[in-house]
Amino acid sequence: MKFLCAGADLIEGGSRGFDIDGKKLLAVRRAGQAYVYLNRCPHRGVGLEWHLDQFLDPSNSLIQCATHGALFLIEDGECVAGPCAGQSLTAIPCHEDAQGLWIDV
């Protein structure tokens, strides 16, 4: 297990990017639950963020690829619209405790 961040560093409805051991990751918190994915669009293999730590669509309800606008469900990473519809982001197993958010790399 590897420490990602303090729980308070990932706010409700927010997203953050991380570089852990050369792997680019993104984390999103929704309904109190944290989700972590590889920061790589399945369509072109590019990073998803619009700007630093901005991975969500304007409504903060979906992860959105800045390059082609593909939309992904926060809960499971499935692409529901765009050029990679039906594909999914690569989920990174994680858990949260009193110290913060941990990932299984």
C-alpha positions as YAML, in Angstrom:
chain: A
units: angstrom
residues:
- id: 1
  name: MET
  ca: [0.00, 0.00, 0.00]
- id: 2
  name: LYS
  ca: [1.15, 3.50, -0.80]
- id: 3
  name: PHE
  ca: [-0.08, 6.73, 0.80]
- id: 4
  name: LEU
  ca: [-1.83, 9.04, -1.69]
- id: 5
  name: CYS
  ca: [-3.08, 12.01, 0.37]
- id: 6
  name: ALA
  ca: [-4.86, 13.10, 3.54]
- id: 7
  name: GLY
  ca: [-8.61, 12.58, 3.32]
- id: 8
  name: ALA
  ca: [-9.25, 16.33, 3.68]
- id: 9
  name: ASP
  ca: [-7.07, 16.97, 0.60]
- id: 10
  name: LEU
  ca: [-9.72, 15.38, -1.63]
- id: 11
  name: ILE
  ca: [-12.86, 17.44, -1.10]
- id: 12
  name: GLU
  ca: [-16.41, 16.26, -1.79]
- id: 13
  name: GLY
  ca: [-17.21, 16.76, -5.49]
- id: 14
  name: GLY
  ca: [-13.56, 17.48, -6.21]
- id: 15
  name: SER
  ca: [-10.75, 15.88, -8.15]
- id: 16
  name: ARG
  ca: [-6.97, 15.83, -7.90]
- id: 17
  name: GLY
  ca: [-4.10, 14.53, -9.97]
- id: 18
  name: PHE
  ca: [-1.10, 12.66, -8.58]
- id: 19
  name: ASP
  ca: [2.20, 11.31, -9.86]
- id: 20
  name: ILE
  ca: [3.13, 8.23, -7.83]
- id: 21
  name: ASP
  ca: [6.26, 6.33, -8.81]
- id: 22
  name: GLY
  ca: [5.97, 7.62, -12.38]
- id: 23
  name: LYS
  ca: [2.28, 6.68, -12.70]
- id: 24
  name: LYS
  ca: [-0.13, 9.52, -13.33]
- id: 25
  name: LEU
  ca: [-3.32, 9.05, -11.32]
- id: 26
  name: LEU
  ca: [-6.54, 10.95, -10.68]
- id: 27
  name: ALA
  ca: [-8.75, 10.78, -7.63]
- id: 28
  name: VAL
  ca: [-12.36, 11.92, -7.27]
- id: 29
  name: ARG
  ca: [-14.59, 12.06, -4.19]
- id: 30
  name: ARG
  ca: [-18.32, 11.56, -4.61]
- id: 31
  name: ALA
  ca: [-20.89, 10.92, -1.87]
- id: 32
  name: GLY
  ca: [-18.03, 10.56, 0.61]
- id: 33
  name: GLN
  ca: [-16.34, 7.78, -1.37]
- id: 34
  name: ALA
  ca: [-12.93, 8.19, -3.04]
- id: 35
  name: TYR
  ca: [-12.25, 6.69, -6.48]
- id: 36
  name: VAL
  ca: [-8.79, 6.47, -8.06]
- id: 37
  name: TYR
  ca: [-7.98, 5.83, -11.72]
- id: 38
  name: LEU
  ca: [-4.99, 5.84, -14.01]
- id: 39
  name: ASN
  ca: [-4.93, 9.30, -15.63]
- id: 40
  name: ARG
  ca: [-5.09, 7.96, -19.16]
- id: 41
  name: CYS
  ca: [-7.95, 8.20, -21.67]
- id: 42
  name: PRO
  ca: [-8.58, 4.80, -23.30]
- id: 43
  name: HIS
  ca: [-9.14, 6.56, -26.65]
- id: 44
  name: ARG
  ca: [-5.80, 8.30, -27.18]
- id: 45
  name: GLY
  ca: [-3.78, 7.46, -24.09]
- id: 46
  name: VAL
  ca: [-3.57, 11.12, -23.07]
- id: 47
  name: GLY
  ca: [-4.10, 12.68, -19.64]
- id: 48
  name: LEU
  ca: [-7.68, 13.66, -18.87]
- id: 49
  name: GLU
  ca: [-7.32, 16.96, -17.00]
- id: 50
  name: TRP
  ca: [-8.38, 20.37, -18.31]
- id: 51
  name: HIS
  ca: [-6.06, 22.19, -15.92]
- id: 52
  name: LEU
  ca: [-4.19, 21.12, -12.82]
- id: 53
  name: ASP
  ca: [-6.54, 18.94, -10.72]
- id: 54
  name: GLN
  ca: [-9.55, 19.56, -13.03]
- id: 55
  name: PHE
  ca: [-10.92, 16.23, -14.26]
- id: 56
  name: LEU
  ca: [-14.69, 16.75, -13.98]
- id: 57
  name: ASP
  ca: [-17.35, 18.08, -16.33]
- id: 58
  name: PRO
  ca: [-19.04, 21.43, -15.48]
- id: 59
  name: SER
  ca: [-21.67, 19.68, -13.33]
- id: 60
  name: ASN
  ca: [-18.98, 17.77, -11.35]
- id: 61
  name: SER
  ca: [-20.97, 14.58, -12.00]
- id: 62
  name: LEU
  ca: [-18.73, 12.90, -14.60]
- id: 63
  name: ILE
  ca: [-15.02, 12.61, -15.36]
- id: 64
  name: GLN
  ca: [-14.39, 14.34, -18.69]
- id: 65
  name: CYS
  ca: [-11.45, 13.99, -21.08]
- id: 66
  name: ALA
  ca: [-10.19, 17.45, -22.02]
- id: 67
  name: THR
  ca: [-8.93, 16.23, -25.42]
- id: 68
  name: HIS
  ca: [-12.08, 14.71, -26.96]
- id: 69
  name: GLY
  ca: [-14.80, 15.32, -24.37]
- id: 70
  name: ALA
  ca: [-15.37, 11.64, -23.49]
- id: 71
  name: LEU
  ca: [-17.44, 11.26, -20.32]
- id: 72
  name: PHE
  ca: [-16.78, 8.60, -17.68]
- id: 73
  name: LEU
  ca: [-18.84, 7.51, -14.67]
- id: 74
  name: ILE
  ca: [-17.09, 8.42, -11.43]
- id: 75
  name: GLU
  ca: [-18.15, 5.20, -9.67]
- id: 76
  name: ASP
  ca: [-16.69, 2.68, -12.13]
- id: 77
  name: GLY
  ca: [-14.81, 4.62, -14.86]
- id: 78
  name: GLU
  ca: [-17.06, 3.42, -17.70]
- id: 79
  name: CYS
  ca: [-17.14, 5.73, -20.73]
- id: 80
  name: VAL
  ca: [-20.77, 6.66, -21.37]
- id: 81
  name: ALA
  ca: [-20.24, 9.19, -24.18]
- id: 82
  name: GLY
  ca: [-17.51, 10.01, -26.67]
- id: 83
  name: PRO
  ca: [-15.07, 8.17, -28.92]
- id: 84
  name: CYS
  ca: [-14.27, 5.44, -26.37]
- id: 85
  name: ALA
  ca: [-17.89, 4.65, -25.33]
- id: 86
  name: GLY
  ca: [-18.07, 1.22, -23.71]
- id: 87
  name: GLN
  ca: [-14.42, 1.26, -22.62]
- id: 88
  name: SER
  ca: [-13.33, 2.15, -19.09]
- id: 89
  name: LEU
  ca: [-10.66, 3.98, -17.18]
- id: 90
  name: THR
  ca: [-8.22, 1.74, -15.32]
- id: 91
  name: ALA
  ca: [-9.28, 1.64, -11.66]
- id: 92
  name: ILE
  ca: [-6.63, 1.68, -8.95]
- id: 93
  name: PRO
  ca: [-7.70, -0.17, -5.77]
- id: 94
  name: CYS
  ca: [-7.82, 2.22, -2.81]
- id: 95
  name: HIS
  ca: [-9.04, 2.49, 0.75]
- id: 96
  name: GLU
  ca: [-9.34, 5.28, 3.25]
- id: 97
  name: ASP
  ca: [-8.61, 5.32, 6.97]
- id: 98
  name: ALA
  ca: [-7.99, 7.98, 9.64]
- id: 99
  name: GLN
  ca: [-4.57, 8.79, 8.12]
- id: 100
  name: GLY
  ca: [-5.91, 9.32, 4.60]
- id: 101
  name: LEU
  ca: [-6.23, 7.68, 1.21]
- id: 102
  name: TRP
  ca: [-4.10, 4.67, 0.30]
- id: 103
  name: ILE
  ca: [-3.65, 2.94, -3.05]
- id: 104
  name: ASP
  ca: [-2.64, -0.59, -3.92]
- id: 105
  name: VAL
  ca: [0.06, -0.30, -6.60]
...
